[in-house]
Amino acid sequence: MGSPLEDSRVLGLDVGAVSVSVAELEGDGSILRTFYELHHGRVGETARRILRDIDFTLVEGIAATTSTPSFLRSHRRYDNQICLITSARRFHPEARSILVVGAERFGLVRFDPAGAYLSFKANSLCAAGTGSFLDQQASRLNLASIGDLTDLAIANRGPPPKIASRCAVFAKTDLVHAQQEGHGVEAICDGLCRGVVKNIIDSLFTGETIHGPVLVVGGVARNSAVVKHLRGLLGVELIVDGHLVHGAAGAAMKLLGEEASNGGSGPRSVAEVIAETSSERSFEYPPLELRLSGYPDFRSKEKRLFTGKTVAHSHPLEVELYRELSSSGKTEAYLGIDIGSTSTKAVVTDRDGEVLAGFYTSTAGKPLVATQFILEALSDLDCSKNLGLEFLGVGTTGAGRKFIGKILGADLVLDEITAHARAAVELDPDVDTIIEIGGQDSKFTTLRDGRVTLSVMNNVCAAGTGSFIEEQARRLKVPLSDFAARTKGASSPIASERCTVFMERDLNHCLSEGYSTEEVLAAVLHSVRENYLNKVAVEAAIGDRVAFQGATALNEAL
């Protein structure tokens, strides 16, 4: 007995964390057309753009995956995993395992030698090893796209460096170390792809009996460098399928397999498929406003951008003067440089510790170039102001402190905790607690009589860091310089305090529910606070005099 829809067309809809996919199938199950588009949180708009190319007078049934929002109407809904298996078995019946690696999730479906279902295993609440992880690393390497990262990785001919694909933000440290050791960008890209594969194998394949061939699907299946390392490390036959609509196709196939259908009573136009969403919104947090403390005036005497002539760096350098500098012909000073994974900073002080000038630029994965750039700017300042700088001592701190300290012949090489504590006590001798949220790490420190008594640092996950904020601002196309102004006075819904990649799903959901960009940005700050207090700070140890330090302290709304 044939399918009741065998003479009609059927649509399959699948909405994931980052994309909308649609498959239009003939009644015999063959795929007529497919559509795939990133939605950037605008699911309704994206679906409407895709569906307007469909002739609904020929469509007798619409099926959707369970991840598809309810405002996209359908006749039937099917579990995402079942849809994937249905489509994979239709096009690759010989597969005995399915490895799916998408934007924010990866998972492994296992079958026995006869093809019967055995189990499904997925990654935990961490996005290391996903497509979004690689997207973020491509951005940090200043590459135009993930395609460029793939091409560079394939071009590598030497052994790739070991880059742990743990947290998407912590990977920055490994990138910096690889560059300090002299690895080129091709080797680093190759190491990233290998690290992703190692994470996938450790998470899904350890302790499991795997029957081949293994079908590899999802967006990352299009990354030939990842596939290369999968082949090398797994040692099983792979079938690589780069199509991105298996979920949508599987949903449509399931509907075609139904013995009966109420297809005629369902949506018959784009307007009927996309329901009107409620404009009612609920806020969990009141408007952001500063009530319990002051906010410093960070303005300097003079601020300018230095572009340089000798050192070629991918980012500009900010120079700030904090005192009127006179042409003295001789100025005794000290130099401190903080070489962080995200940014490289320097200050020049006089003999008494008063800051004369500050320098700030992005590390951009090149700590030596960033330091050389600062030194060029310092030399330019020295000449233009006729200061006659004579340095009595040089100190380094930050992730690259040992590497740069050795090159500069630094007098002191300090860990960040010591440097932050010393600065806090200099500013306020009574400080007993330091909240420090930097680019990729955050720390909680307590002091007594100016000495550190306890220090806790985030590990494994960097959700409550400056890079977390930066990633969300980039997704929402908001400059970091505008973040605080746009969130002051904004109420917000609850959003995830977990991985920077999973946060994308929550932000997209909020935007699709009608929350403004300002309200979503405020939700990011609440998430950072919750993550810091829950995973880093020891709340019972917070004292009476708290110093908030790190680059994120510039954000008044945070």
Tab-separated table of C-alpha atoms in Angstrom, residues 108-395:
chain	number	residue	atom	x	y	z
A	108	LEU	CA	27.040	9.745	17.857
A	109	VAL	CA	24.303	7.302	16.829
A	110	ARG	CA	25.360	3.644	16.959
A	111	PHE	CA	23.805	0.681	15.167
A	112	ASP	CA	24.670	-3.010	15.438
A	113	PRO	CA	26.165	-4.899	12.455
A	114	ALA	CA	22.632	-5.625	11.181
A	115	GLY	CA	21.655	-1.940	11.328
A	116	ALA	CA	19.482	-2.044	14.463
A	117	TYR	CA	19.612	1.024	16.710
A	118	LEU	CA	21.885	0.707	19.764
A	119	SER	CA	22.456	4.108	21.414
A	120	PHE	CA	22.926	7.839	21.107
A	121	LYS	CA	25.530	9.928	22.926
A	122	ALA	CA	25.971	13.718	22.752
A	123	ASN	CA	28.393	16.339	24.058
A	124	SER	CA	27.884	17.948	27.437
A	125	LEU	CA	26.950	21.584	28.130
A	126	CYS	CA	30.149	22.804	26.490
A	127	ALA	CA	30.656	23.771	22.869
A	128	ALA	CA	34.304	22.715	22.550
A	129	GLY	CA	34.502	20.550	19.449
A	130	THR	CA	31.584	22.174	17.618
A	131	GLY	CA	31.292	24.275	14.497
A	132	SER	CA	30.869	27.479	16.477
A	133	PHE	CA	34.097	26.710	18.328
A	134	LEU	CA	35.986	26.689	15.022
A	135	ASP	CA	34.155	29.815	13.826
A	136	GLN	CA	35.330	31.708	16.913
A	137	GLN	CA	38.918	30.564	16.524
A	138	ALA	CA	38.915	31.644	12.857
A	139	SER	CA	37.815	35.092	13.990
A	140	ARG	CA	40.569	35.241	16.617
A	141	LEU	CA	43.145	34.407	13.960
A	142	ASN	CA	41.796	37.315	11.873
A	143	LEU	CA	40.625	34.964	9.121
A	144	ALA	CA	37.742	35.992	6.906
A	145	SER	CA	35.849	32.713	7.236
A	146	ILE	CA	35.926	29.138	8.439
A	147	GLY	CA	36.717	28.221	4.828
A	148	ASP	CA	40.032	30.071	5.120
A	149	LEU	CA	40.848	28.162	8.314
A	150	THR	CA	40.123	24.875	6.529
A	151	ASP	CA	42.290	25.771	3.517
A	152	LEU	CA	45.202	26.791	5.748
A	153	ALA	CA	44.894	23.610	7.824
A	154	ILE	CA	44.949	21.417	4.718
A	155	ALA	CA	48.025	23.305	3.452
A	156	ASN	CA	50.007	22.440	6.597
A	157	ARG	CA	52.802	19.978	5.912
A	158	GLY	CA	54.458	19.757	9.322
A	159	PRO	CA	53.282	18.328	12.640
A	160	PRO	CA	50.496	20.498	14.097
A	161	PRO	CA	50.912	21.918	17.618
A	162	LYS	CA	48.793	20.458	20.396
A	163	ILE	CA	45.913	22.865	20.952
A	164	ALA	CA	43.389	21.751	23.528
A	165	SER	CA	39.861	22.327	22.241
A	166	ARG	CA	38.474	22.876	25.717
A	167	CYS	CA	36.585	26.088	26.245
A	168	ALA	CA	36.206	28.224	23.125
A	169	VAL	CA	37.744	31.129	25.029
A	170	PHE	CA	40.522	29.243	26.845
A	171	ALA	CA	41.765	28.020	23.470
A	172	LYS	CA	43.170	31.528	23.019
A	173	THR	CA	45.929	30.694	25.496
A	174	ASP	CA	46.939	27.685	23.417
A	175	LEU	CA	46.975	29.810	20.274
A	176	VAL	CA	49.280	32.337	21.941
A	177	HIS	CA	51.624	29.617	23.158
A	178	ALA	CA	51.733	27.999	19.713
A	179	GLN	CA	52.680	31.310	18.118
A	180	GLN	CA	55.310	31.956	20.773
A	181	GLU	CA	56.849	28.583	19.915
A	182	GLY	CA	57.159	29.669	16.278
A	183	HIS	CA	54.304	27.701	14.678
A	184	GLY	CA	52.862	29.259	11.527
A	185	VAL	CA	49.179	29.959	10.960
A	186	GLU	CA	48.782	26.827	8.782
A	187	ALA	CA	50.082	24.586	11.578
A	188	ILE	CA	47.919	26.359	14.168
A	189	CYS	CA	44.771	25.937	12.046
A	190	ASP	CA	45.642	22.273	11.576
A	191	GLY	CA	46.193	21.924	15.327
A	192	LEU	CA	42.766	23.471	15.999
A	193	CYS	CA	41.067	20.986	13.681
A	194	ARG	CA	42.944	18.109	15.275
A	195	GLY	CA	42.001	19.378	18.732
A	196	VAL	CA	38.318	19.453	17.743
A	197	VAL	CA	38.555	15.849	16.550
A	198	LYS	CA	40.322	14.770	19.755
A	199	ASN	CA	37.533	16.357	21.794
A	200	ILE	CA	34.863	14.585	19.738
A	201	ILE	CA	36.583	11.206	20.011
A	202	ASP	CA	37.234	11.551	23.749
A	203	SER	CA	33.621	12.597	24.369
A	204	LEU	CA	31.800	10.105	22.139
A	205	PHE	CA	33.942	7.146	21.117
A	206	THR	CA	35.845	6.244	24.297
A	207	GLY	CA	34.625	2.915	25.665
A	208	GLU	CA	32.200	2.339	22.781
A	209	THR	CA	32.208	-0.454	20.204
A	210	ILE	CA	31.982	1.293	16.869
A	211	HIS	CA	30.740	-0.461	13.748
A	212	GLY	CA	31.667	1.050	10.418
A	213	PRO	CA	31.219	2.682	8.123
A	214	VAL	CA	30.625	5.914	10.065
A	215	LEU	CA	28.482	8.520	8.346
A	216	VAL	CA	29.701	12.064	9.112
A	217	VAL	CA	27.059	14.792	8.729
A	218	GLY	CA	26.537	18.388	9.844
A	219	GLY	CA	28.267	21.619	8.925
A	220	VAL	CA	31.666	20.457	10.184
A	221	ALA	CA	31.536	17.526	7.730
A	222	ARG	CA	32.422	20.153	5.121
A	223	ASN	CA	35.732	20.839	6.875
A	224	SER	CA	38.183	18.604	5.036
A	225	ALA	CA	40.886	19.101	7.688
A	226	VAL	CA	38.562	17.814	10.415
A	227	VAL	CA	37.631	14.851	8.218
A	228	LYS	CA	41.332	14.144	7.621
A	229	HIS	CA	42.010	13.914	11.347
A	230	LEU	CA	38.869	11.857	11.946
A	231	ARG	CA	40.125	9.319	9.420
A	232	GLY	CA	43.561	9.272	10.971
A	233	LEU	CA	42.509	9.011	14.617
A	234	LEU	CA	39.399	6.823	14.342
A	235	GLY	CA	40.783	4.223	11.964
A	236	VAL	CA	37.336	3.340	10.586
A	237	GLU	CA	35.750	3.810	7.184
A	238	LEU	CA	34.010	7.169	6.870
A	239	ILE	CA	31.178	8.293	4.620
A	240	VAL	CA	31.196	12.087	4.469
A	241	ASP	CA	27.923	13.860	3.665
A	242	GLY	CA	28.078	17.656	3.646
A	243	HIS	CA	24.340	18.201	3.116
A	244	LEU	CA	22.821	20.388	5.854
A	245	VAL	CA	19.133	19.435	5.643
A	246	HIS	CA	18.991	15.892	6.991
A	247	GLY	CA	16.693	16.942	9.832
A	248	ALA	CA	14.211	18.640	7.511
A	249	ALA	CA	14.362	15.810	4.967
A	250	GLY	CA	13.891	13.182	7.674
A	251	ALA	CA	10.816	14.967	9.043
A	252	ALA	CA	9.235	15.013	5.581
A	253	MET	CA	10.080	11.329	5.066
A	254	LYS	CA	8.443	10.416	8.358
A	255	LEU	CA	5.270	12.220	7.303
A	256	LEU	CA	5.298	10.412	3.963
A	257	GLY	CA	5.476	7.148	5.864
A	258	GLU	CA	2.344	7.859	7.883
A	259	GLU	CA	-0.637	5.651	6.968
A	260	ALA	CA	-2.968	8.650	6.980
A	261	SER	CA	-2.576	12.384	6.840
A	262	ASN	CA	-4.713	15.380	7.580
A	263	GLY	CA	-2.613	17.336	5.139
A	264	GLY	CA	-5.559	19.057	3.510
A	265	SER	CA	-6.548	20.819	6.737
A	266	GLY	CA	-3.138	22.245	7.480
A	267	PRO	CA	-1.284	25.411	6.394
A	268	ARG	CA	-1.651	26.152	2.702
A	269	SER	CA	0.285	29.428	2.465
A	270	VAL	CA	3.270	31.204	3.997
A	271	ALA	CA	0.911	33.317	6.106
A	272	GLU	CA	-0.720	30.172	7.525
A	273	VAL	CA	2.613	28.464	8.251
A	274	ILE	CA	4.085	31.360	10.227
A	275	ALA	CA	1.777	32.219	13.102
A	276	GLU	CA	1.694	35.637	14.688
A	277	THR	CA	3.896	35.602	17.796
A	278	SER	CA	2.815	37.179	21.044
A	279	SER	CA	4.316	40.582	21.727
A	280	GLU	CA	3.978	40.068	25.481
A	281	ARG	CA	7.342	39.984	27.186
A	282	SER	CA	8.356	39.216	30.748
A	283	PHE	CA	11.353	40.719	32.516
A	284	GLU	CA	13.202	38.893	35.276
A	285	TYR	CA	15.658	41.671	36.103
A	286	PRO	CA	14.884	45.325	36.844
A	287	PRO	CA	16.584	48.173	34.946
A	288	LEU	CA	20.353	48.334	35.355
A	289	GLU	CA	21.373	51.310	37.457
A	290	LEU	CA	24.382	52.109	39.647
A	291	ARG	CA	23.307	52.693	43.259
A	292	LEU	CA	25.792	51.173	45.708
A	293	SER	CA	29.081	52.617	44.500
A	294	GLY	CA	30.617	55.349	42.418
A	295	TYR	CA	32.065	55.096	38.963
A	296	PRO	CA	35.526	56.584	38.317
A	297	ASP	CA	36.270	59.197	35.734
A	298	PHE	CA	38.527	57.311	33.343
A	299	ARG	CA	39.222	60.305	31.142
A	300	SER	CA	42.861	61.132	30.557
A	301	LYS	CA	44.584	64.420	29.741
A	302	GLU	CA	45.113	63.348	26.151
A	303	LYS	CA	44.075	60.309	24.112
A	304	ARG	CA	45.042	59.378	20.585
A	305	LEU	CA	45.450	56.416	18.265
A	306	PHE	CA	48.915	55.381	17.152
A	307	THR	CA	49.170	53.509	13.848
A	308	GLY	CA	52.951	53.169	13.611
A	309	LYS	CA	55.419	53.184	10.761
A	310	THR	CA	57.889	50.428	11.611
A	311	VAL	CA	55.830	47.667	13.237
A	312	ALA	CA	52.927	46.266	11.218
A	313	HIS	CA	50.123	45.226	13.584
A	314	SER	CA	46.563	44.236	12.719
A	315	HIS	CA	45.023	46.488	15.375
A	316	PRO	CA	45.516	50.158	16.308
A	317	LEU	CA	47.096	51.222	19.590
A	318	GLU	CA	45.563	53.623	22.096
A	319	VAL	CA	47.911	56.074	23.804
A	320	GLU	CA	46.708	58.002	26.858
A	321	LEU	CA	48.572	60.692	28.785
A	322	TYR	CA	47.588	61.140	32.422
A	323	ARG	CA	49.841	64.109	33.235
A	324	GLU	CA	51.131	67.130	31.428
A	325	LEU	CA	54.516	66.033	30.090
A	326	SER	CA	57.150	68.725	29.776
A	327	SER	CA	60.298	68.675	27.689
A	328	SER	CA	62.839	67.970	30.381
A	329	GLY	CA	65.526	66.174	28.394
A	330	LYS	CA	65.697	63.500	31.101
A	331	THR	CA	62.865	61.573	32.776
A	332	GLU	CA	63.569	58.644	35.089
A	333	ALA	CA	60.753	56.131	34.818
A	334	TYR	CA	59.552	52.559	35.237
A	335	LEU	CA	57.838	50.440	32.570
A	336	GLY	CA	55.202	47.773	33.241
A	337	ILE	CA	53.804	45.558	30.478
A	338	ASP	CA	50.823	43.184	30.783
A	339	ILE	CA	50.824	40.692	27.913
A	340	GLY	CA	47.382	39.123	28.019
A	341	SER	CA	45.770	36.614	25.707
A	342	THR	CA	43.270	39.240	24.551
A	343	SER	CA	45.126	42.541	24.901
A	344	THR	CA	48.587	43.884	25.646
A	345	LYS	CA	48.906	46.924	27.913
A	346	ALA	CA	51.752	49.035	29.224
A	347	VAL	CA	52.197	51.938	31.625
A	348	VAL	CA	55.064	54.331	32.264
A	349	THR	CA	55.362	55.707	35.788
A	350	ASP	CA	57.698	58.221	37.380
A	351	ARG	CA	60.008	57.377	40.297
A	352	ASP	CA	57.107	57.799	42.746
A	353	GLY	CA	54.750	55.445	40.927
A	354	GLU	CA	52.549	58.132	39.376
A	355	VAL	CA	51.312	56.960	35.970
A	356	LEU	CA	52.505	59.195	33.137
A	357	ALA	CA	51.180	57.338	30.107
A	358	GLY	CA	49.246	54.209	29.189
A	359	PHE	CA	49.254	52.056	26.047
A	360	TYR	CA	46.657	49.510	24.918
A	361	THR	CA	46.357	47.252	21.873
A	362	SER	CA	44.940	43.879	20.937
A	363	THR	CA	47.347	40.971	21.290
A	364	ALA	CA	45.699	39.363	18.225
A	365	GLY	CA	47.628	36.150	18.830
A	366	LYS	CA	50.961	37.952	18.299
A	367	PRO	CA	52.327	38.967	21.713
A	368	LEU	CA	55.789	39.857	20.405
A	369	VAL	CA	54.415	42.093	17.628
A	370	ALA	CA	52.007	43.744	20.077
A	371	THR	CA	54.901	44.477	22.455
A	372	GLN	CA	57.083	45.837	19.642
A	373	PHE	CA	54.168	48.042	18.591
A	374	ILE	CA	53.914	49.483	22.116
A	375	LEU	CA	57.663	50.098	22.221
A	376	GLU	CA	57.454	51.964	18.911
A	377	ALA	CA	54.637	54.127	20.313
A	378	LEU	CA	56.671	54.716	23.466
A	379	SER	CA	59.670	55.780	21.397
A	380	ASP	CA	57.445	58.112	19.364
A	381	LEU	CA	56.083	59.685	22.570
A	382	ASP	CA	59.584	60.081	23.978
A	383	CYS	CA	60.787	61.897	20.855
A	384	SER	CA	57.687	64.060	20.309
A	385	LYS	CA	57.668	65.293	23.923
A	386	ASN	CA	61.482	65.387	24.307
A	387	LEU	CA	61.187	63.425	27.544
A	388	GLY	CA	64.586	61.742	27.528
A	389	LEU	CA	63.170	58.598	29.154
A	390	GLU	CA	65.638	56.583	31.253
A	391	PHE	CA	64.110	53.383	32.586
A	392	LEU	CA	65.112	52.350	36.094
A	393	GLY	CA	63.258	49.052	35.855
A	394	VAL	CA	60.918	46.941	33.711
A	395	GLY	CA	58.264	44.481	34.879
